[in-house]
Amino acid sequence: MEFKLHLLFTFLSVAVFASHAALPTVVYWNSKLPQTPMPKVVKDLLHNGWLEDKGSSVVVGKGGVNVNTGKPKPHRAAPSTHKGTRVGVGKGGVIVNAPGRKGKPVYVGVKPGPDPFNYQYAATEDQLNENPNVALFFFEKDLHLGSTMNLHSFKTSNTPSTLLPKEVSDSIPFSSKYIPQIYQKFSVKPESPEAEIIKKTIKECEEPGIKGEEKYCATSLESMIDFTISKLGKDVQAISTETEKETTQLQKYTIEGVKKMNKDKSVICHKQNYPYVVFYCHKTQTTKAFEVSLLGADGTKAKAVAVCHKDTSEWNPKHLAFQVLKVKPGSVPICHFLPEDHIVWIPK
């Protein structure tokens, strides 16, 4: 009971006083990484669920904690008898007790497909049929001043979602052993595309990494910070791609500047498609990160993060990169830009 009451007061403070006090997650960042500015992507992911919705509430019910981030009707008391942990994260992720949903959480995913940044998987036909002129992967030799590339938006197609506080994410099962319970929590039908996405993400997280890779799936910002510190120490910098404005049209971008950001040592965290934010993080000794200034044909400016892999010998021979660039594993360094909601951690 003491633990539940602690959670109740913690999250009620977050919900009611979010605009006046720092979130526990932000406090954790500042305590662990006082010299590391928080990148825009992290602020945005926190903003999605905790900083914007003034109707948020937290209820400790029978069997766990109930987190509601919908806008309740005036004078309507939040339910307090839910069994198990219920989590609501607004803006397209999971919704708890939303009007018209009869109190059931809803997860709306996107079309399942292999993550192009997981190098153990072969490309699908859908990926191979995408526009070949889009520079998802490119050679390191092309990363220089004046080089041009055709690019779409730097945003991913993932459903918008929210970074949950560690106390909440730790109370939700994230294991292939509990797939049925996870489906039930998010009102997902076992044969639905959303179910396939959930199962696929958990499977990828549980699989061992490729040779020379240390991997970890972080279900909270706190756990991502802890993993990064364990691999790189506290004197780190977090960088992510930032664009001047959102664009959806394919257009030509010209490289106006390239700056190497690390000495072949980094932790790269890719946001996964899941009901709430999960980052697939991996550390290698053969990866270089660059900050690239880009200018689009329509005048849009972007400060993109490019990652170059020096050793691709352990990648799946049928990975998208090899099929697009027409090269073999281990033959040449391969680079790619990171979407806006991915993070690169590098030593300062």
PDB file of C-alpha atoms in Angstrom, residues 112-346:
ATOM      1  CA  PRO A 112       4.044  -4.126 -39.720  1.00  0.00           C
ATOM      2  CA  GLY A 113       7.410  -4.389 -41.427  1.00  0.00           C
ATOM      3  CA  PRO A 114      11.081  -4.958 -40.634  1.00  0.00           C
ATOM      4  CA  ASP A 115      13.011  -2.148 -39.002  1.00  0.00           C
ATOM      5  CA  PRO A 116      15.641  -0.970 -41.520  1.00  0.00           C
ATOM      6  CA  PHE A 117      17.931  -0.179 -38.570  1.00  0.00           C
ATOM      7  CA  ASN A 118      17.884  -3.763 -37.298  1.00  0.00           C
ATOM      8  CA  TYR A 119      20.624  -5.347 -39.353  1.00  0.00           C
ATOM      9  CA  GLN A 120      19.678  -8.989 -38.750  1.00  0.00           C
ATOM     10  CA  TYR A 121      16.672  -8.916 -41.067  1.00  0.00           C
ATOM     11  CA  ALA A 122      16.260  -9.270 -44.816  1.00  0.00           C
ATOM     12  CA  ALA A 123      14.364  -6.624 -46.759  1.00  0.00           C
ATOM     13  CA  THR A 124      10.738  -7.269 -47.698  1.00  0.00           C
ATOM     14  CA  GLU A 125       9.255  -6.823 -51.157  1.00  0.00           C
ATOM     15  CA  ASP A 126       7.490  -3.668 -49.957  1.00  0.00           C
ATOM     16  CA  GLN A 127      10.794  -2.121 -48.921  1.00  0.00           C
ATOM     17  CA  LEU A 128      12.475  -3.089 -52.172  1.00  0.00           C
ATOM     18  CA  ASN A 129       9.639  -1.538 -54.169  1.00  0.00           C
ATOM     19  CA  GLU A 130      10.038   1.839 -52.473  1.00  0.00           C
ATOM     20  CA  ASN A 131      11.403   4.723 -54.542  1.00  0.00           C
ATOM     21  CA  PRO A 132      15.035   3.729 -55.295  1.00  0.00           C
ATOM     22  CA  ASN A 133      16.044   7.383 -55.488  1.00  0.00           C
ATOM     23  CA  VAL A 134      15.423   7.946 -51.784  1.00  0.00           C
ATOM     24  CA  ALA A 135      18.761   7.942 -49.984  1.00  0.00           C
ATOM     25  CA  LEU A 136      17.858   5.783 -46.995  1.00  0.00           C
ATOM     26  CA  PHE A 137      21.331   4.247 -47.175  1.00  0.00           C
ATOM     27  CA  PHE A 138      24.376   5.734 -48.867  1.00  0.00           C
ATOM     28  CA  PHE A 139      28.167   5.442 -49.009  1.00  0.00           C
ATOM     29  CA  GLU A 140      30.463   7.361 -46.676  1.00  0.00           C
ATOM     30  CA  LYS A 141      32.288   8.770 -49.693  1.00  0.00           C
ATOM     31  CA  ASP A 142      29.077  10.652 -50.572  1.00  0.00           C
ATOM     32  CA  LEU A 143      29.064  12.452 -47.234  1.00  0.00           C
ATOM     33  CA  HIS A 144      30.797  15.665 -48.253  1.00  0.00           C
ATOM     34  CA  LEU A 145      30.154  19.346 -48.903  1.00  0.00           C
ATOM     35  CA  GLY A 146      28.069  19.922 -52.050  1.00  0.00           C
ATOM     36  CA  SER A 147      26.788  16.358 -52.326  1.00  0.00           C
ATOM     37  CA  THR A 148      23.054  16.033 -53.104  1.00  0.00           C
ATOM     38  CA  MET A 149      20.507  13.422 -52.016  1.00  0.00           C
ATOM     39  CA  ASN A 150      16.798  12.886 -52.579  1.00  0.00           C
ATOM     40  CA  LEU A 151      15.020  12.627 -49.245  1.00  0.00           C
ATOM     41  CA  HIS A 152      11.509  12.484 -47.821  1.00  0.00           C
ATOM     42  CA  SER A 153      10.573  13.767 -44.375  1.00  0.00           C
ATOM     43  CA  PHE A 154      12.895  12.935 -41.485  1.00  0.00           C
ATOM     44  CA  LYS A 155       9.874  11.895 -39.471  1.00  0.00           C
ATOM     45  CA  THR A 156       9.077   8.199 -39.078  1.00  0.00           C
ATOM     46  CA  SER A 157       5.732   6.605 -39.865  1.00  0.00           C
ATOM     47  CA  ASN A 158       5.445   5.298 -36.297  1.00  0.00           C
ATOM     48  CA  THR A 159       2.302   6.129 -34.391  1.00  0.00           C
ATOM     49  CA  PRO A 160       2.939   9.093 -32.052  1.00  0.00           C
ATOM     50  CA  SER A 161       3.562   7.839 -28.548  1.00  0.00           C
ATOM     51  CA  THR A 162       4.834   8.891 -25.166  1.00  0.00           C
ATOM     52  CA  LEU A 163       7.782   8.224 -22.901  1.00  0.00           C
ATOM     53  CA  LEU A 164       6.362   6.649 -19.770  1.00  0.00           C
ATOM     54  CA  PRO A 165       7.920   7.230 -16.351  1.00  0.00           C
ATOM     55  CA  LYS A 166       9.963   4.238 -15.225  1.00  0.00           C
ATOM     56  CA  GLU A 167       7.563   3.427 -12.387  1.00  0.00           C
ATOM     57  CA  VAL A 168       4.796   2.939 -14.926  1.00  0.00           C
ATOM     58  CA  SER A 169       6.738   1.181 -17.694  1.00  0.00           C
ATOM     59  CA  ASP A 170       8.252  -1.276 -15.200  1.00  0.00           C
ATOM     60  CA  SER A 171       4.754  -2.290 -14.109  1.00  0.00           C
ATOM     61  CA  ILE A 172       3.742  -3.291 -17.648  1.00  0.00           C
ATOM     62  CA  PRO A 173       4.902  -6.700 -18.952  1.00  0.00           C
ATOM     63  CA  PHE A 174       7.407  -6.503 -21.819  1.00  0.00           C
ATOM     64  CA  SER A 175       8.218 -10.122 -22.588  1.00  0.00           C
ATOM     65  CA  SER A 176       7.188 -12.801 -25.082  1.00  0.00           C
ATOM     66  CA  LYS A 177       6.085 -14.845 -22.056  1.00  0.00           C
ATOM     67  CA  TYR A 178       3.290 -12.379 -21.414  1.00  0.00           C
ATOM     68  CA  ILE A 179       2.071 -11.653 -24.946  1.00  0.00           C
ATOM     69  CA  PRO A 180      -1.592 -12.550 -24.173  1.00  0.00           C
ATOM     70  CA  GLN A 181      -1.597 -10.257 -21.132  1.00  0.00           C
ATOM     71  CA  ILE A 182      -0.042  -7.428 -23.169  1.00  0.00           C
ATOM     72  CA  TYR A 183      -2.718  -7.810 -25.858  1.00  0.00           C
ATOM     73  CA  GLN A 184      -5.381  -7.678 -23.179  1.00  0.00           C
ATOM     74  CA  LYS A 185      -3.976  -4.522 -21.572  1.00  0.00           C
ATOM     75  CA  PHE A 186      -4.064  -2.663 -24.873  1.00  0.00           C
ATOM     76  CA  SER A 187      -7.304  -4.223 -26.180  1.00  0.00           C
ATOM     77  CA  VAL A 188      -5.460  -5.737 -29.127  1.00  0.00           C
ATOM     78  CA  LYS A 189      -6.939  -8.703 -30.979  1.00  0.00           C
ATOM     79  CA  PRO A 190      -4.398 -11.575 -31.310  1.00  0.00           C
ATOM     80  CA  GLU A 191      -4.691 -11.762 -35.114  1.00  0.00           C
ATOM     81  CA  SER A 192      -4.591  -8.025 -35.774  1.00  0.00           C
ATOM     82  CA  PRO A 193      -1.739  -6.008 -37.344  1.00  0.00           C
ATOM     83  CA  GLU A 194      -1.256  -4.267 -33.992  1.00  0.00           C
ATOM     84  CA  ALA A 195      -0.700  -7.653 -32.338  1.00  0.00           C
ATOM     85  CA  GLU A 196       1.897  -8.536 -34.961  1.00  0.00           C
ATOM     86  CA  ILE A 197       3.726  -5.250 -34.322  1.00  0.00           C
ATOM     87  CA  ILE A 198       3.802  -5.821 -30.561  1.00  0.00           C
ATOM     88  CA  LYS A 199       5.038  -9.407 -30.945  1.00  0.00           C
ATOM     89  CA  LYS A 200       7.668  -8.415 -33.511  1.00  0.00           C
ATOM     90  CA  THR A 201       9.082  -5.570 -31.417  1.00  0.00           C
ATOM     91  CA  ILE A 202       9.376  -7.744 -28.319  1.00  0.00           C
ATOM     92  CA  LYS A 203      10.964 -10.561 -30.343  1.00  0.00           C
ATOM     93  CA  GLU A 204      13.590  -8.223 -31.801  1.00  0.00           C
ATOM     94  CA  CYS A 205      14.350  -6.897 -28.334  1.00  0.00           C
ATOM     95  CA  GLU A 206      14.839 -10.385 -26.915  1.00  0.00           C
ATOM     96  CA  GLU A 207      17.069 -11.698 -29.696  1.00  0.00           C
ATOM     97  CA  PRO A 208      20.850 -11.572 -29.142  1.00  0.00           C
ATOM     98  CA  GLY A 209      22.684  -8.836 -31.006  1.00  0.00           C
ATOM     99  CA  ILE A 210      25.022  -9.404 -33.910  1.00  0.00           C
ATOM    100  CA  LYS A 211      28.700 -10.037 -33.200  1.00  0.00           C
ATOM    101  CA  GLY A 212      30.358  -6.974 -31.664  1.00  0.00           C
ATOM    102  CA  GLU A 213      27.033  -5.354 -30.736  1.00  0.00           C
ATOM    103  CA  GLU A 214      25.727  -4.727 -27.224  1.00  0.00           C
ATOM    104  CA  LYS A 215      21.980  -4.163 -27.393  1.00  0.00           C
ATOM    105  CA  TYR A 216      19.225  -3.209 -24.995  1.00  0.00           C
ATOM    106  CA  CYS A 217      15.582  -2.171 -25.307  1.00  0.00           C
ATOM    107  CA  ALA A 218      14.756   0.755 -23.039  1.00  0.00           C
ATOM    108  CA  THR A 219      11.100   1.133 -22.059  1.00  0.00           C
ATOM    109  CA  SER A 220      11.708   4.421 -20.244  1.00  0.00           C
ATOM    110  CA  LEU A 221      14.046   7.387 -20.497  1.00  0.00           C
ATOM    111  CA  GLU A 222      15.567   6.456 -17.146  1.00  0.00           C
ATOM    112  CA  SER A 223      16.535   2.979 -18.359  1.00  0.00           C
ATOM    113  CA  MET A 224      18.015   4.422 -21.570  1.00  0.00           C
ATOM    114  CA  ILE A 225      20.124   6.832 -19.496  1.00  0.00           C
ATOM    115  CA  ASP A 226      21.328   3.996 -17.266  1.00  0.00           C
ATOM    116  CA  PHE A 227      22.311   1.816 -20.239  1.00  0.00           C
ATOM    117  CA  THR A 228      24.154   4.696 -21.914  1.00  0.00           C
ATOM    118  CA  ILE A 229      26.078   5.616 -18.768  1.00  0.00           C
ATOM    119  CA  SER A 230      27.070   1.963 -18.270  1.00  0.00           C
ATOM    120  CA  LYS A 231      28.620   1.918 -21.756  1.00  0.00           C
ATOM    121  CA  LEU A 232      29.954   5.455 -22.213  1.00  0.00           C
ATOM    122  CA  GLY A 233      30.085   7.069 -18.784  1.00  0.00           C
ATOM    123  CA  LYS A 234      28.347  10.288 -17.687  1.00  0.00           C
ATOM    124  CA  ASP A 235      30.361  12.696 -19.837  1.00  0.00           C
ATOM    125  CA  VAL A 236      28.161  12.257 -22.908  1.00  0.00           C
ATOM    126  CA  GLN A 237      26.220  14.253 -25.450  1.00  0.00           C
ATOM    127  CA  ALA A 238      22.808  13.325 -26.859  1.00  0.00           C
ATOM    128  CA  ILE A 239      22.144  14.406 -30.444  1.00  0.00           C
ATOM    129  CA  SER A 240      19.229  13.908 -32.821  1.00  0.00           C
ATOM    130  CA  THR A 241      18.043  15.109 -36.211  1.00  0.00           C
ATOM    131  CA  GLU A 242      16.179  18.426 -36.204  1.00  0.00           C
ATOM    132  CA  THR A 243      14.395  20.069 -39.118  1.00  0.00           C
ATOM    133  CA  GLU A 244      13.260  23.655 -39.605  1.00  0.00           C
ATOM    134  CA  LYS A 245       9.774  22.528 -40.629  1.00  0.00           C
ATOM    135  CA  GLU A 246       7.982  19.306 -41.470  1.00  0.00           C
ATOM    136  CA  THR A 247       8.053  18.318 -45.128  1.00  0.00           C
ATOM    137  CA  THR A 248       6.450  15.291 -46.766  1.00  0.00           C
ATOM    138  CA  GLN A 249       7.437  15.743 -50.384  1.00  0.00           C
ATOM    139  CA  LEU A 250      10.423  14.012 -51.921  1.00  0.00           C
ATOM    140  CA  GLN A 251      12.986  16.671 -52.694  1.00  0.00           C
ATOM    141  CA  LYS A 252      16.678  17.195 -53.311  1.00  0.00           C
ATOM    142  CA  TYR A 253      18.831  18.184 -50.339  1.00  0.00           C
ATOM    143  CA  THR A 254      22.327  19.642 -50.642  1.00  0.00           C
ATOM    144  CA  ILE A 255      24.950  19.039 -47.950  1.00  0.00           C
ATOM    145  CA  GLU A 256      26.210  22.394 -46.665  1.00  0.00           C
ATOM    146  CA  GLY A 257      28.380  21.103 -43.842  1.00  0.00           C
ATOM    147  CA  VAL A 258      29.655  17.856 -42.260  1.00  0.00           C
ATOM    148  CA  LYS A 259      30.997  17.541 -38.719  1.00  0.00           C
ATOM    149  CA  LYS A 260      32.273  14.300 -37.216  1.00  0.00           C
ATOM    150  CA  MET A 261      30.825  13.896 -33.726  1.00  0.00           C
ATOM    151  CA  ASN A 262      32.692  10.972 -32.125  1.00  0.00           C
ATOM    152  CA  LYS A 263      35.689   8.667 -32.213  1.00  0.00           C
ATOM    153  CA  ASP A 264      33.969   5.503 -33.433  1.00  0.00           C
ATOM    154  CA  LYS A 265      32.245   4.940 -30.064  1.00  0.00           C
ATOM    155  CA  SER A 266      28.553   5.570 -29.524  1.00  0.00           C
ATOM    156  CA  VAL A 267      25.199   4.274 -28.326  1.00  0.00           C
ATOM    157  CA  ILE A 268      22.465   4.627 -30.922  1.00  0.00           C
ATOM    158  CA  CYS A 269      18.818   4.394 -29.859  1.00  0.00           C
ATOM    159  CA  HIS A 270      16.100   3.789 -32.449  1.00  0.00           C
ATOM    160  CA  LYS A 271      12.467   4.426 -31.508  1.00  0.00           C
ATOM    161  CA  GLN A 272      10.346   1.337 -32.109  1.00  0.00           C
ATOM    162  CA  ASN A 273       6.729   0.985 -33.154  1.00  0.00           C
ATOM    163  CA  TYR A 274       4.928   0.116 -29.924  1.00  0.00           C
ATOM    164  CA  PRO A 275       1.970   1.379 -27.842  1.00  0.00           C
ATOM    165  CA  TYR A 276       4.347   3.527 -25.799  1.00  0.00           C
ATOM    166  CA  VAL A 277       7.930   4.618 -26.432  1.00  0.00           C
ATOM    167  CA  VAL A 278      10.486   1.822 -26.581  1.00  0.00           C
ATOM    168  CA  PHE A 279      14.026   2.522 -27.762  1.00  0.00           C
ATOM    169  CA  TYR A 280      16.160  -0.193 -29.348  1.00  0.00           C
ATOM    170  CA  CYS A 281      19.656   0.859 -28.251  1.00  0.00           C
ATOM    171  CA  HIS A 282      22.919  -0.675 -29.379  1.00  0.00           C
ATOM    172  CA  LYS A 283      26.573   0.092 -28.801  1.00  0.00           C
ATOM    173  CA  THR A 284      29.345  -0.750 -31.232  1.00  0.00           C
ATOM    174  CA  GLN A 285      32.977   0.222 -31.620  1.00  0.00           C
ATOM    175  CA  THR A 286      32.754   0.509 -35.410  1.00  0.00           C
ATOM    176  CA  THR A 287      30.239   3.329 -35.844  1.00  0.00           C
ATOM    177  CA  LYS A 288      30.892   6.973 -36.668  1.00  0.00           C
ATOM    178  CA  ALA A 289      28.360   9.763 -36.137  1.00  0.00           C
ATOM    179  CA  PHE A 290      28.196  12.986 -38.133  1.00  0.00           C
ATOM    180  CA  GLU A 291      26.161  16.159 -37.840  1.00  0.00           C
ATOM    181  CA  VAL A 292      25.144  17.157 -41.361  1.00  0.00           C
ATOM    182  CA  SER A 293      23.739  20.544 -42.383  1.00  0.00           C
ATOM    183  CA  LEU A 294      21.254  20.137 -45.238  1.00  0.00           C
ATOM    184  CA  LEU A 295      19.382  22.601 -47.442  1.00  0.00           C
ATOM    185  CA  GLY A 296      16.282  21.391 -49.275  1.00  0.00           C
ATOM    186  CA  ALA A 297      15.228  22.533 -52.726  1.00  0.00           C
ATOM    187  CA  ASP A 298      12.273  24.343 -51.127  1.00  0.00           C
ATOM    188  CA  GLY A 299      14.592  26.184 -48.724  1.00  0.00           C
ATOM    189  CA  THR A 300      13.989  23.897 -45.745  1.00  0.00           C
ATOM    190  CA  LYS A 301      17.026  23.573 -43.501  1.00  0.00           C
ATOM    191  CA  ALA A 302      17.849  20.467 -41.481  1.00  0.00           C
ATOM    192  CA  LYS A 303      20.550  19.509 -39.047  1.00  0.00           C
ATOM    193  CA  ALA A 304      20.605  15.763 -39.592  1.00  0.00           C
ATOM    194  CA  VAL A 305      22.490  13.044 -37.783  1.00  0.00           C
ATOM    195  CA  ALA A 306      24.189  10.554 -40.094  1.00  0.00           C
ATOM    196  CA  VAL A 307      25.587   7.266 -38.844  1.00  0.00           C
ATOM    197  CA  CYS A 308      28.246   5.319 -40.758  1.00  0.00           C
ATOM    198  CA  HIS A 309      28.948   1.656 -40.042  1.00  0.00           C
ATOM    199  CA  LYS A 310      32.532   0.651 -40.828  1.00  0.00           C
ATOM    200  CA  ASP A 311      31.967  -3.091 -40.360  1.00  0.00           C
ATOM    201  CA  THR A 312      28.827  -4.626 -41.897  1.00  0.00           C
ATOM    202  CA  SER A 313      30.180  -8.170 -42.168  1.00  0.00           C
ATOM    203  CA  GLU A 314      27.678  -9.527 -39.609  1.00  0.00           C
ATOM    204  CA  TRP A 315      24.598  -7.970 -41.223  1.00  0.00           C
ATOM    205  CA  ASN A 316      22.008 -10.094 -43.019  1.00  0.00           C
ATOM    206  CA  PRO A 317      23.265 -10.450 -46.640  1.00  0.00           C
ATOM    207  CA  LYS A 318      19.739  -9.585 -47.832  1.00  0.00           C
ATOM    208  CA  HIS A 319      19.427  -6.465 -45.688  1.00  0.00           C
ATOM    209  CA  LEU A 320      17.915  -3.462 -47.453  1.00  0.00           C
ATOM    210  CA  ALA A 321      21.228  -1.555 -47.483  1.00  0.00           C
ATOM    211  CA  PHE A 322      23.021  -4.196 -49.566  1.00  0.00           C
ATOM    212  CA  GLN A 323      20.152  -4.563 -52.022  1.00  0.00           C
ATOM    213  CA  VAL A 324      19.820  -0.809 -52.543  1.00  0.00           C
ATOM    214  CA  LEU A 325      23.550  -0.085 -52.803  1.00  0.00           C
ATOM    215  CA  LYS A 326      24.436  -3.312 -54.667  1.00  0.00           C
ATOM    216  CA  VAL A 327      27.321  -4.249 -52.365  1.00  0.00           C
ATOM    217  CA  LYS A 328      28.199  -7.227 -50.176  1.00  0.00           C
ATOM    218  CA  PRO A 329      28.458  -7.384 -46.378  1.00  0.00           C
ATOM    219  CA  GLY A 330      31.772  -6.084 -45.062  1.00  0.00           C
ATOM    220  CA  SER A 331      32.892  -4.658 -48.386  1.00  0.00           C
ATOM    221  CA  VAL A 332      32.478  -0.922 -47.741  1.00  0.00           C
ATOM    222  CA  PRO A 333      31.259   1.464 -44.976  1.00  0.00           C
ATOM    223  CA  ILE A 334      27.510   2.137 -45.174  1.00  0.00           C
ATOM    224  CA  CYS A 335      25.755   5.241 -43.848  1.00  0.00           C
ATOM    225  CA  HIS A 336      22.215   6.391 -43.189  1.00  0.00           C
ATOM    226  CA  PHE A 337      20.457   9.415 -41.739  1.00  0.00           C
ATOM    227  CA  LEU A 338      18.483   9.044 -38.528  1.00  0.00           C
ATOM    228  CA  PRO A 339      14.828  10.090 -38.227  1.00  0.00           C
ATOM    229  CA  GLU A 340      13.978  12.874 -35.795  1.00  0.00           C
ATOM    230  CA  ASP A 341      12.839  10.541 -33.017  1.00  0.00           C
ATOM    231  CA  HIS A 342      16.073   8.552 -32.804  1.00  0.00           C
ATOM    232  CA  ILE A 343      18.979   9.470 -30.513  1.00  0.00           C
ATOM    233  CA  VAL A 344      22.758   9.117 -30.746  1.00  0.00           C
ATOM    234  CA  TRP A 345      24.768   9.202 -27.528  1.00  0.00           C
ATOM    235  CA  ILE A 346      28.443  10.066 -27.922  1.00  0.00           C
TER     236      ILE A 346
END
